[in-house]
Amino acid sequence: MDNLSLKKMANNVRKGIIESVHAAKAGHPGGSLSAADVFTFLYFEEMNVDPKNPEDPLRDRFVLSKGHTVPGQYAALAYRGFFPVEELMTLRKVGSRLQGHPSLGLPGIDMATGSLGQGISAAVGMALAGKMDNASYRVYTLLGDGELEEGQVWEAAMFAGAHNLDNLCVMVDNNNLQIDGTLEEVCSPYPIDKKFEAFNFKVINADAHDFDDIRRAFKEARETKGMPVCIIFKSIKGKGVSYMENNGEWHGKAPGDDLFKTAMDELNAMGEELEKEGDR
Amino acid sequence: MADMKATREGYGEALLELGNELQSVVVMDADLAGATRTGVFKKAFPDRFFNAGIAEANMMGIAAGLSLSGKIPFVSSFAMFATGRAYEQVRNSIGYPHLNVKICASHAGITVGEDGASHQCIEDISLMRGIPGMVVISPADVVEAKAATKAAAYYKGPVYIRYGRSNVPVINDRDDYKFEIGKGTLIKEGKDVTIVATGICVDSSIKAAEALKSEGIDAEVINISTIKPLDTEIILKSAKKTKKVVTVEEHSIIGGLGSAVCEFLSENYPVKVLRVGIKDVFGESGSAAALFEKYGLDSKGVTKAVKEFLS
């Protein structure tokens, strides 16, 4: 998929995030939006997945360790054809397959997550199984930067590094904001790169909102042999909705009707601009 | 005198057989392979053994990932760390997605002995029983420990099994012994009182029943090796007959077998129940035998408790 198509799709994913979170009257838009371009690239370009065969043993796996930003993953899965786009509007409602945090039972969800620090361990287990079976699949897991404060992340990193799991791609959504403030204000996990390097990871830095850079980072990750990879994606929390950008307030709340309209107007305008870009 | 063997030996023996029977069995430990007996599997199947290091939380998550990739992981540590340290990982990464992971923990209860209270887990049954869909097994002896481990491998879903450190009498070495998840065993018939025991307290309960006999008390003894799902049928039948129930376990009286039996009987056939176990206190250092005696879990303690309960 070319960059323009990716941008258009990422814009759809952003709209899906805002619409579903608004309909649910709850959810985590900030970190979903910061990872929207990465979700889009993973499902439309990077990962070997088939919506018609979501349980394929040979598929690439994805574990959303920062499970609260699942509205972004749901939107990407829906647009990729894993389930109907309309189902996004059932997010967080009783009886829905779209639980507030990822839960098994929805096509495309490879692991139940939500309690921070745990997803990466499951991803390490999947990568280990892949090595045992000489399977070709790769395992991707996305972590929040605040999530790095969980000790379990470093237990998992130690194991992955010690076992040279080069089929594992850890990604950090580095938007620098967590619930109680900036990472530095809360309890700084920086330097993130040096920490992963110390655990025998190849570290790649990339811009989370530049598809050329995202493409370069994943290519470099795939070409890395003998050690696991960590891509640190520098991102903007709330990216794409002006009043949510770099504003920690939008970590975990839904916009009311007025702000919902503002957000959708902005995203629709962006959509039109991207259409025009295509016409040029 | 009966043979003496620790239940953890049964775990190691079962793993060896399972390694040959099921290629998908993978074993993990957290730097306690010698003590938990996963070491015997490691030696025989080095390619299917992984040491997580002293990182129990991560071990549970890796096990979840292995099971999602078609493996049958058996993960081991001491009960304290497997169910305590890593409780939330077991709950959220294994229990909630209902994954096919076997959590096999040794050194449960106060018979850990000299290491003292920090290592004597008396809350594991309670913790694991509260997780929806988790099977909880507490084998009575080495024979049952081996049979339960093998049964767990062929059952699909999360299972917790607790094993002990100390040597305990072998009571199930008979040809017709059979283990089935969720089935209790009537060990001795009686009419005056029902003793429902689990784990290594089954032996002290059998001996207590013998002592009670000489004092004119005819006790029925039931071994409940699967605490969840509970064999309610065998308990109800006996309670209807004796109208008095004593539970015996090497675990806190809060949340374990005694609680499970009370929960069932109070809703279905209320009779008076005495819970023999660790009475809401921490353990301490000492030999296993001395601790068993001090905390009233040996045959003398059980005999005394039953007599007081009946008088």
Coordinates of C-alpha atoms in Angstrom, one line a residue:
Chain A
M1 CA 0.0 0.0 0.0
D2 CA 1.4 3.4 -0.9
N3 CA 1.8 6.2 1.6
L4 CA -1.3 8.1 0.5
S5 CA -3.5 5.0 0.8
L6 CA -2.0 4.4 4.2
K7 CA -2.7 8.0 5.3
K8 CA -6.3 7.6 4.1
M9 CA -6.7 4.4 6.0
A10 CA -5.1 5.8 9.1
N11 CA -7.6 8.6 8.9
N12 CA -10.4 6.1 8.8
V13 CA -8.9 4.3 11.8
R14 CA -8.8 7.7 13.7
K15 CA -12.5 8.3 12.8
G16 CA -13.3 4.8 14.0
I17 CA -11.6 5.5 17.3
I18 CA -13.5 8.7 17.9
E19 CA -16.8 7.3 16.8
S20 CA -16.5 4.1 18.9
V21 CA -15.3 5.9 22.0
H22 CA -17.9 8.6 21.7
A23 CA -20.6 5.9 21.3
A24 CA -19.3 4.0 24.3
K25 CA -19.1 7.2 26.3
A26 CA -15.8 5.8 27.6
G27 CA -12.4 4.6 26.4
H28 CA -8.9 5.8 25.7
P29 CA -8.6 8.0 22.6
G30 CA -5.3 9.6 23.4
G31 CA -3.0 6.5 23.1
S32 CA -5.2 5.0 20.4
L33 CA -4.7 8.0 18.2
S34 CA -0.9 8.2 18.9
A35 CA -0.6 4.6 17.7
A36 CA -3.1 4.9 14.8
D37 CA -0.5 5.1 12.1
V38 CA 1.4 2.1 13.5
F39 CA -1.8 0.0 13.8
T40 CA -2.6 0.9 10.2
F41 CA 0.9 0.0 8.9
L42 CA 0.9 -3.3 10.8
Y43 CA -2.4 -4.5 9.6
F44 CA -2.2 -3.2 6.0
E45 CA 1.4 -3.6 5.2
E46 CA 3.7 -5.2 7.7
M47 CA 2.0 -8.3 9.1
N48 CA 1.2 -11.5 7.4
V49 CA -2.5 -11.9 8.5
D50 CA -5.6 -13.0 6.7
P51 CA -9.0 -11.8 7.9
K52 CA -10.6 -14.9 6.3
N53 CA -8.3 -17.2 8.4
P54 CA -7.6 -15.3 11.6
E55 CA -6.4 -18.4 13.4
D56 CA -3.9 -19.5 10.8
P57 CA -1.0 -21.1 12.8
L58 CA 1.5 -19.5 10.3
R59 CA 0.2 -16.0 10.7
D60 CA 2.1 -13.2 12.3
R61 CA 0.9 -12.4 15.9
F62 CA 0.1 -9.1 17.5
V63 CA -0.2 -8.6 21.2
L64 CA -1.4 -5.2 22.3
S65 CA 0.4 -4.9 25.6
K66 CA -1.0 -1.4 26.1
G67 CA -4.5 -2.9 26.0
H68 CA -6.4 0.2 26.8
T69 CA -5.7 1.6 23.4
V70 CA -7.6 -1.2 21.7
P71 CA -10.1 1.2 20.0
G72 CA -7.2 1.8 17.6
Q73 CA -6.6 -1.9 17.0
Y74 CA -10.4 -2.6 16.7
A75 CA -10.7 0.1 14.0
A76 CA -7.7 -1.2 12.1
L77 CA -9.0 -4.8 12.3
A78 CA -12.5 -3.8 11.2
Y79 CA -11.2 -1.8 8.2
R80 CA -8.9 -4.8 7.3
G81 CA -12.0 -7.0 7.2
F82 CA -11.8 -9.0 10.4
F83 CA -15.3 -8.0 11.4
P84 CA -17.9 -5.4 10.2
V85 CA -17.0 -1.8 10.6
E86 CA -20.4 -1.2 12.1
E87 CA -19.5 -3.4 15.0
L88 CA -17.1 -0.7 16.2
M89 CA -20.2 1.1 17.6
T90 CA -20.7 -1.8 20.1
L91 CA -17.4 -1.0 21.9
R92 CA -17.7 -1.5 25.7
K93 CA -21.4 -2.4 25.5
V94 CA -22.9 -5.4 27.3
G95 CA -22.6 -8.5 25.2
S96 CA -20.1 -7.0 22.7
R97 CA -17.1 -8.8 21.4
L98 CA -15.3 -5.4 21.6
Q99 CA -14.5 -5.4 25.3
G100 CA -12.9 -2.4 27.0
H101 CA -9.6 -4.2 26.8
P102 CA -8.7 -7.0 24.3
S103 CA -10.4 -10.3 25.0
L104 CA -10.1 -13.6 23.1
G105 CA -13.2 -14.3 21.0
L106 CA -12.9 -11.5 18.5
P107 CA -11.2 -12.4 15.2
G108 CA -7.8 -10.8 15.1
I109 CA -7.2 -10.6 18.8
D110 CA -4.3 -13.0 19.7
M111 CA -4.2 -12.4 23.4
A112 CA -6.3 -10.9 26.2
T113 CA -4.4 -7.9 27.7
G114 CA -5.1 -4.8 29.6
S115 CA -3.1 -5.2 32.8
L116 CA 0.0 -3.4 31.8
G117 CA 3.3 -5.3 31.5
Q118 CA 1.7 -8.6 30.8
G119 CA 1.2 -8.6 27.0
I120 CA 4.9 -8.5 26.3
S121 CA 5.5 -11.7 28.2
A122 CA 2.8 -13.5 26.2
A123 CA 4.4 -12.2 23.0
V124 CA 7.8 -13.6 24.2
G125 CA 6.1 -17.0 24.7
M126 CA 4.7 -16.9 21.2
A127 CA 8.1 -16.0 19.8
L128 CA 9.7 -18.8 21.8
A129 CA 7.1 -21.3 20.5
G130 CA 7.9 -20.1 17.0
K131 CA 11.6 -20.8 17.5
M132 CA 10.8 -24.2 18.9
D133 CA 8.8 -25.1 15.9
N134 CA 11.1 -23.4 13.4
A135 CA 8.1 -21.4 12.2
S136 CA 8.5 -18.4 10.0
Y137 CA 5.9 -16.2 11.7
R138 CA 6.9 -13.0 13.6
V139 CA 5.4 -11.7 16.8
Y140 CA 4.7 -8.0 17.3
T141 CA 3.8 -6.3 20.6
L142 CA 3.0 -2.7 21.3
L143 CA 3.8 -1.2 24.7
G144 CA 3.0 2.2 26.1
D145 CA 6.0 4.3 27.3
G146 CA 4.4 4.6 30.8
E147 CA 4.0 0.8 30.7
L148 CA 7.8 0.5 30.8
E149 CA 7.5 1.3 34.5
E150 CA 6.1 -2.2 35.1
G151 CA 8.9 -4.5 36.2
Q152 CA 7.5 -7.4 34.2
V153 CA 8.4 -5.6 31.0
W154 CA 12.1 -5.9 31.9
E155 CA 11.7 -9.6 33.0
A156 CA 10.3 -10.3 29.6
A157 CA 13.0 -8.2 27.8
M158 CA 15.7 -10.1 29.8
F159 CA 14.2 -13.5 28.6
A160 CA 13.8 -12.4 25.0
G161 CA 17.4 -11.0 24.9
A162 CA 18.8 -14.0 26.6
H163 CA 17.1 -16.3 24.0
N164 CA 18.0 -14.2 21.0
L165 CA 14.3 -14.1 19.9
D166 CA 14.9 -12.3 16.5
N167 CA 11.3 -13.1 15.5
L168 CA 10.1 -10.7 18.2
C169 CA 9.4 -7.0 17.5
V170 CA 8.7 -4.9 20.5
M171 CA 7.3 -1.5 19.8
V172 CA 7.1 1.4 22.3
D173 CA 4.5 4.1 21.7
N174 CA 6.6 7.0 23.1
N175 CA 4.0 9.8 23.4
N176 CA 5.6 10.9 26.7
L177 CA 2.3 11.2 28.6
Q178 CA 0.7 8.9 31.2
I179 CA -2.3 9.4 33.5
D180 CA -0.6 11.4 36.2
G181 CA 1.6 13.6 33.9
T182 CA 4.7 13.4 31.6
L183 CA 6.9 10.4 32.0
E184 CA 9.5 12.5 33.8
E185 CA 6.9 13.9 36.2
V186 CA 5.7 10.5 37.1
C187 CA 8.8 8.2 37.2
S188 CA 11.0 8.4 34.2
P189 CA 11.8 5.2 32.4
Y190 CA 14.3 7.1 30.2
P191 CA 16.7 6.3 28.5
I192 CA 14.4 3.7 26.9
D193 CA 16.9 2.9 24.1
K194 CA 19.8 2.2 26.4
K195 CA 17.7 0.0 28.6
F196 CA 16.6 -2.3 25.8
E197 CA 20.1 -2.3 24.4
A198 CA 21.3 -3.5 27.7
F199 CA 19.0 -6.4 27.4
N200 CA 20.5 -7.4 24.1
F201 CA 17.9 -5.7 21.9
K202 CA 18.5 -4.0 18.6
V203 CA 16.9 -0.6 19.1
I204 CA 15.5 1.4 16.2
N205 CA 14.1 4.9 16.6
A206 CA 11.3 6.1 14.3
D207 CA 8.6 8.8 13.8
A208 CA 5.3 7.2 14.6
H209 CA 3.5 9.5 12.1
D210 CA 5.7 9.2 9.1
F211 CA 5.0 6.2 6.9
D212 CA 8.4 6.3 5.2
D213 CA 10.0 6.2 8.5
I214 CA 7.7 3.5 9.9
R215 CA 8.4 1.4 6.7
R216 CA 12.2 1.8 7.2
A217 CA 12.0 0.8 10.8
F218 CA 10.0 -2.4 10.2
K219 CA 12.3 -3.3 7.3
E220 CA 15.3 -2.9 9.5
A221 CA 13.6 -4.9 12.3
R222 CA 12.9 -7.8 9.9
E223 CA 16.5 -7.8 8.7
T224 CA 17.9 -8.0 12.2
K225 CA 19.1 -11.5 13.1
G226 CA 20.2 -13.0 16.3
M227 CA 18.5 -10.6 18.7
P228 CA 15.1 -9.2 19.4
V229 CA 14.2 -5.7 18.1
C230 CA 12.6 -2.7 19.9
I231 CA 11.3 0.1 17.8
I232 CA 10.8 3.3 19.8
F233 CA 8.1 5.2 18.0
K234 CA 8.2 8.9 18.9
S235 CA 4.5 9.9 18.8
I236 CA 2.0 12.6 19.7
K237 CA -0.7 11.6 22.1
G238 CA -4.1 12.4 20.6
K239 CA -2.5 12.8 17.1
G240 CA -5.1 14.0 14.5
V241 CA -7.5 15.7 16.8
S242 CA -6.2 19.2 17.6
Y243 CA -7.6 19.6 21.1
M244 CA -6.4 16.1 22.1
E245 CA -2.9 16.5 20.9
N246 CA -0.3 16.4 23.6
N247 CA -3.0 16.7 26.2
G248 CA -3.0 14.1 28.9
E249 CA -6.6 14.9 29.8
W250 CA -7.7 12.7 26.8
H251 CA -5.9 9.6 28.0
G252 CA -9.0 7.9 29.1
K253 CA -12.2 9.8 28.5
A254 CA -14.7 10.2 25.7
P255 CA -15.6 13.5 24.0
G256 CA -19.1 14.8 24.6
D257 CA -21.3 15.6 21.6
D258 CA -19.9 19.0 20.8
L259 CA -16.3 18.0 21.0
F260 CA -17.1 14.8 19.1
K261 CA -18.4 17.0 16.3
T262 CA -15.2 19.1 16.3
A263 CA -13.1 16.0 16.2
M264 CA -15.0 14.5 13.3
D265 CA -15.0 17.8 11.4
E266 CA -11.3 17.9 11.6
L267 CA -10.8 14.3 10.6
N268 CA -13.3 14.6 7.7
A269 CA -11.5 17.7 6.5
M270 CA -8.3 15.7 6.6
G271 CA -10.0 13.0 4.6
E272 CA -11.0 15.5 2.0
E273 CA -7.5 16.9 1.8
L274 CA -6.1 13.4 1.3
E275 CA -8.6 12.8 -1.5
K276 CA -7.5 16.0 -3.2
E277 CA -3.9 15.0 -2.8
G278 CA -4.7 11.9 -4.7
D279 CA -6.3 13.9 -7.5
R280 CA -3.2 16.1 -7.9
Chain B
M1 CA 4.8 -48.7 57.9
A2 CA 3.8 -47.3 54.6
D3 CA 6.4 -46.0 52.2
M4 CA 7.2 -42.3 52.5
K5 CA 7.5 -40.0 49.5
A6 CA 6.9 -36.4 48.8
T7 CA 4.1 -35.5 46.4
R8 CA 6.5 -33.4 44.3
E9 CA 8.2 -36.7 43.3
G10 CA 5.0 -37.7 41.6
Y11 CA 5.1 -34.5 39.6
G12 CA 8.6 -35.3 38.3
E13 CA 7.7 -38.9 37.5
A14 CA 4.6 -37.8 35.6
L15 CA 6.5 -35.1 33.6
L16 CA 8.9 -37.8 32.4
E17 CA 6.1 -39.9 31.1
L18 CA 4.3 -36.9 29.6
G19 CA 7.4 -35.8 27.8
N20 CA 7.3 -39.0 25.8
E21 CA 3.6 -39.1 25.4
L22 CA 3.0 -35.5 24.3
Q23 CA 5.4 -33.6 22.1
S24 CA 3.6 -30.4 22.9
V25 CA 4.4 -30.5 26.6
V26 CA 6.8 -27.7 27.6
V27 CA 8.1 -27.2 31.1
M28 CA 9.2 -23.9 32.7
D29 CA 10.7 -23.2 36.1
A30 CA 11.9 -20.1 37.9
D31 CA 15.2 -21.3 39.2
L32 CA 13.8 -24.0 41.4
A33 CA 14.0 -27.0 39.0
G34 CA 15.8 -29.2 41.5
A35 CA 13.3 -28.5 44.3
T36 CA 10.1 -28.6 42.2
R37 CA 11.3 -31.7 40.4
T38 CA 11.0 -30.2 36.9
G39 CA 14.8 -30.9 36.8
V40 CA 14.1 -34.5 35.8
F41 CA 12.2 -33.3 32.7
K42 CA 15.0 -30.8 31.9
K43 CA 17.5 -33.6 31.9
A44 CA 15.4 -35.8 29.6
F45 CA 14.0 -33.2 27.3
P46 CA 16.4 -30.2 27.4
D47 CA 14.9 -28.7 24.2
R48 CA 11.5 -28.4 25.9
F49 CA 12.6 -27.0 29.2
F50 CA 13.0 -23.2 29.8
N51 CA 14.2 -21.5 32.8
A52 CA 12.5 -18.1 33.3
G53 CA 15.0 -17.2 36.0
I54 CA 13.7 -15.7 39.2
A55 CA 10.9 -14.0 37.4
E56 CA 7.6 -15.7 38.1
A57 CA 5.4 -13.1 36.6
N58 CA 7.1 -13.2 33.3
M59 CA 7.1 -17.0 33.4
M60 CA 3.3 -17.1 33.6
G61 CA 3.0 -14.7 30.6
I62 CA 5.4 -16.8 28.5
A63 CA 3.4 -19.9 29.4
A64 CA 0.3 -18.0 28.1
G65 CA 2.0 -17.3 24.9
L66 CA 3.3 -20.9 24.5
S67 CA -0.2 -22.2 25.0
L68 CA -1.6 -19.8 22.4
S69 CA 0.9 -21.4 20.0
G70 CA -0.3 -25.0 20.7
K71 CA 2.0 -26.0 23.5
I72 CA 1.0 -27.5 26.8
P73 CA 3.1 -25.6 29.3
F74 CA 3.7 -26.8 32.8
V75 CA 5.1 -24.0 34.9
S76 CA 6.6 -24.5 38.3
S77 CA 7.8 -22.6 41.3
F78 CA 7.0 -22.7 45.0
A79 CA 3.3 -22.2 45.7
M80 CA 4.1 -18.9 47.4
F81 CA 5.5 -17.4 44.2
A82 CA 3.4 -19.2 41.6
T83 CA 0.1 -18.1 43.2
G84 CA 1.2 -15.2 45.3
R85 CA 3.9 -13.3 43.5
A86 CA 2.3 -14.0 40.1
Y87 CA -1.3 -14.0 41.1
E88 CA -2.4 -11.3 38.8
Q89 CA -0.6 -12.8 35.8
V90 CA -2.3 -16.1 36.5
R91 CA -5.6 -14.4 36.8
N92 CA -5.4 -12.1 33.8
S93 CA -3.0 -13.8 31.4
I94 CA -4.0 -17.4 32.0
G95 CA -7.4 -17.5 33.8
Y96 CA -9.2 -14.8 31.9
P97 CA -8.4 -16.1 28.4
H98 CA -8.9 -19.7 29.8
L99 CA -5.6 -20.9 28.5
N100 CA -4.3 -24.5 28.6
V101 CA -1.6 -23.8 31.2
K102 CA -0.8 -26.1 34.1
I103 CA 0.5 -24.3 37.2
C104 CA 2.2 -26.9 39.2
A105 CA 3.6 -25.6 42.5
S106 CA 5.6 -27.4 45.1
H107 CA 6.4 -26.5 48.7
A108 CA 2.8 -25.7 49.5
G109 CA 1.7 -25.4 53.1
I110 CA 3.6 -25.4 56.4
T111 CA 5.5 -28.6 55.8
V112 CA 8.0 -26.5 53.8
G113 CA 9.3 -26.5 57.3
E114 CA 12.5 -24.8 58.3
D115 CA 12.3 -22.0 55.7
G116 CA 9.5 -20.4 57.7
A117 CA 6.4 -18.4 57.1
S118 CA 7.7 -16.4 54.1
H119 CA 7.9 -19.6 52.1
Q120 CA 4.9 -21.5 53.6
C121 CA 2.0 -20.7 51.3
I122 CA -1.3 -21.3 53.1
E123 CA -3.4 -19.2 50.8
D124 CA -2.8 -20.8 47.4
I125 CA -6.0 -22.9 47.2
S126 CA -8.0 -19.8 48.2
L127 CA -6.3 -17.6 45.6
M128 CA -6.6 -20.1 42.7
R129 CA -10.1 -21.2 43.6
G130 CA -11.4 -17.7 43.2
I131 CA -10.3 -17.6 39.5
P132 CA -13.2 -18.5 37.2
G133 CA -12.6 -21.7 35.3
M134 CA -9.5 -22.7 37.2
V135 CA -9.3 -26.4 38.3
V136 CA -7.6 -26.8 41.7
I137 CA -6.1 -30.1 42.7
S138 CA -4.4 -31.0 46.0
P139 CA -3.1 -34.6 45.8
A140 CA -2.9 -36.8 48.9
D141 CA 0.2 -38.7 48.1
V142 CA 2.8 -39.4 45.4
V143 CA 0.5 -41.8 43.6
E144 CA -2.2 -39.3 43.3
A145 CA 0.2 -36.5 42.5
K146 CA 1.5 -38.4 39.5
A147 CA -2.0 -39.4 38.4
A148 CA -3.4 -35.8 38.8
T149 CA -0.5 -34.4 36.8
K150 CA -1.1 -36.7 34.0
A151 CA -4.8 -36.1 34.1
A152 CA -4.1 -32.3 33.9
A153 CA -2.1 -32.7 30.7
Y154 CA -5.0 -34.3 29.0
Y155 CA -7.6 -31.8 30.3
K156 CA -8.0 -28.7 28.2
G157 CA -7.9 -25.5 30.4
P158 CA -6.0 -24.0 33.2
V159 CA -5.2 -26.2 36.2
Y160 CA -3.5 -25.5 39.5
I161 CA -1.9 -28.4 41.3
R162 CA -0.2 -28.1 44.7
Y163 CA 2.6 -30.4 45.8
G164 CA 4.4 -30.7 49.1
R165 CA 8.1 -30.7 50.0
S166 CA 8.1 -33.3 52.8
N167 CA 7.9 -37.1 52.6
V168 CA 4.4 -38.3 53.4
P169 CA 2.9 -41.8 53.6
V170 CA 1.9 -43.5 50.4
I171 CA -1.8 -44.3 50.7
N172 CA -3.0 -45.0 47.2
D173 CA -0.7 -47.7 46.0
R174 CA -3.4 -50.2 45.2
D175 CA -4.3 -51.7 41.8
D176 CA -7.8 -50.3 41.6
Y177 CA -6.7 -46.7 42.3
K178 CA -8.0 -44.3 39.7
F179 CA -7.8 -40.5 39.5
E180 CA -10.5 -38.4 37.9
I181 CA -10.6 -34.6 38.0
G182 CA -13.6 -33.5 40.1
K183 CA -14.1 -36.9 41.8
G184 CA -13.6 -37.4 45.5
T185 CA -12.8 -40.8 47.0
L186 CA -14.6 -42.5 49.9
I187 CA -11.6 -43.9 51.9
K188 CA -13.4 -45.3 54.9
E189 CA -17.1 -45.7 55.6
G190 CA -18.5 -44.5 58.9
K191 CA -21.8 -43.2 60.4
D192 CA -21.0 -40.7 63.3
V193 CA -19.0 -38.0 61.6
T194 CA -17.7 -37.2 58.1
I195 CA -14.0 -36.2 57.8
V196 CA -13.4 -34.5 54.5
A197 CA -9.6 -34.1 54.0
T198 CA -7.3 -33.0 51.2
G199 CA -3.6 -33.3 50.4
I200 CA -1.3 -34.8 53.0
C201 CA -4.0 -34.3 55.7
V202 CA -5.8 -37.3 54.2
D203 CA -3.3 -39.6 55.9
S204 CA -3.7 -37.9 59.3
S205 CA -7.4 -38.1 58.9
I206 CA -7.3 -41.8 58.1
K207 CA -5.1 -42.4 61.2
A208 CA -7.5 -40.1 63.3
A209 CA -10.4 -42.3 62.2
E210 CA -8.6 -45.4 63.4
A211 CA -7.9 -43.7 66.8
L212 CA -11.5 -42.5 67.0
K213 CA -12.8 -46.1 66.4
S214 CA -11.1 -47.3 69.6
E215 CA -13.1 -44.6 71.4
G216 CA -16.4 -45.7 69.9
I217 CA -16.6 -43.0 67.2
D218 CA -17.2 -44.3 63.7
A219 CA -15.9 -41.7 61.3
E220 CA -16.3 -41.6 57.5
V221 CA -13.2 -40.4 55.6
I222 CA -13.4 -38.7 52.2
N223 CA -10.4 -37.6 50.2
I224 CA -11.2 -34.5 48.2
S225 CA -8.2 -34.2 45.8
T226 CA -10.0 -31.8 43.4
I227 CA -11.1 -28.8 45.4
K228 CA -12.5 -27.2 42.3
P229 CA -14.8 -28.4 40.8
L230 CA -15.9 -29.9 44.1
D231 CA -17.4 -33.4 44.2
T232 CA -20.6 -32.2 45.9
E233 CA -22.3 -35.5 45.4
I234 CA -20.0 -37.5 47.6
I235 CA -20.0 -34.7 50.3
L236 CA -23.8 -34.4 50.3
K237 CA -24.4 -38.1 50.5
S238 CA -22.1 -38.4 53.5
A239 CA -23.4 -35.3 55.2
K240 CA -26.9 -36.7 55.0
K241 CA -25.8 -39.8 56.7
T242 CA -23.6 -38.4 59.5
K243 CA -25.0 -34.8 59.9
K244 CA -21.6 -33.7 61.0
V245 CA -18.7 -32.7 58.9
V246 CA -15.1 -31.9 59.7
T247 CA -12.7 -30.6 57.0
V248 CA -9.0 -31.0 57.3
E249 CA -6.4 -29.3 55.2
E250 CA -2.8 -28.0 55.3
H251 CA -4.0 -24.5 54.3
S252 CA -5.7 -21.5 55.9
I253 CA -9.2 -22.3 57.2
I254 CA -10.1 -19.2 55.1
G255 CA -10.8 -19.9 51.5
G256 CA -9.6 -23.5 51.1
L257 CA -11.3 -26.9 51.3
G258 CA -13.2 -25.9 54.5
S259 CA -14.7 -22.9 52.8
A260 CA -15.6 -24.8 49.7
V261 CA -17.4 -27.4 51.7
C262 CA -19.2 -24.8 53.8
E263 CA -20.2 -22.9 50.8
F264 CA -21.8 -26.0 49.3
L265 CA -23.4 -27.4 52.5
S266 CA -24.8 -24.1 53.8
E267 CA -26.7 -23.6 50.6
N268 CA -27.8 -27.2 50.0
Y269 CA -27.8 -29.2 53.3
P270 CA -26.9 -27.1 56.3
V271 CA -25.1 -29.2 58.9
K272 CA -22.5 -28.2 61.5
V273 CA -19.0 -28.0 60.0
L274 CA -15.7 -27.8 61.8
R275 CA -12.8 -26.5 59.8
V276 CA -9.4 -27.9 60.8
G277 CA -6.5 -26.1 59.2
I278 CA -4.2 -23.1 59.8
K279 CA -6.3 -20.8 61.9
D280 CA -5.7 -17.5 60.2
V281 CA -2.1 -17.2 61.4
F282 CA 1.3 -17.4 59.6
G283 CA 3.5 -20.4 60.0
E284 CA 7.0 -20.5 61.4
S285 CA 10.3 -22.4 61.1
G286 CA 10.5 -25.9 62.4
S287 CA 10.6 -29.5 61.1
A288 CA 7.6 -30.5 59.1
A289 CA 6.6 -33.0 61.7
A290 CA 6.9 -30.6 64.6
L291 CA 4.8 -28.0 62.7
F292 CA 2.2 -30.5 61.8
E293 CA 1.8 -31.4 65.4
K294 CA 1.9 -27.8 66.7
Y295 CA -0.8 -26.6 64.2
G296 CA -3.0 -29.6 65.0
L297 CA -2.8 -31.3 61.6
D298 CA -1.3 -34.6 62.6
S299 CA -3.5 -37.5 63.6
K300 CA -3.5 -36.6 67.2
G301 CA -4.6 -33.0 66.4
V302 CA -7.4 -34.2 64.1
T303 CA -8.6 -36.8 66.6
K304 CA -8.7 -34.2 69.3
A305 CA -10.6 -31.7 67.1
V306 CA -13.2 -34.3 66.1
K307 CA -13.8 -35.4 69.6
E308 CA -14.3 -31.9 70.8
F309 CA -16.6 -31.2 67.9
L310 CA -18.8 -34.2 68.7
S311 CA -19.0 -33.6 72.4

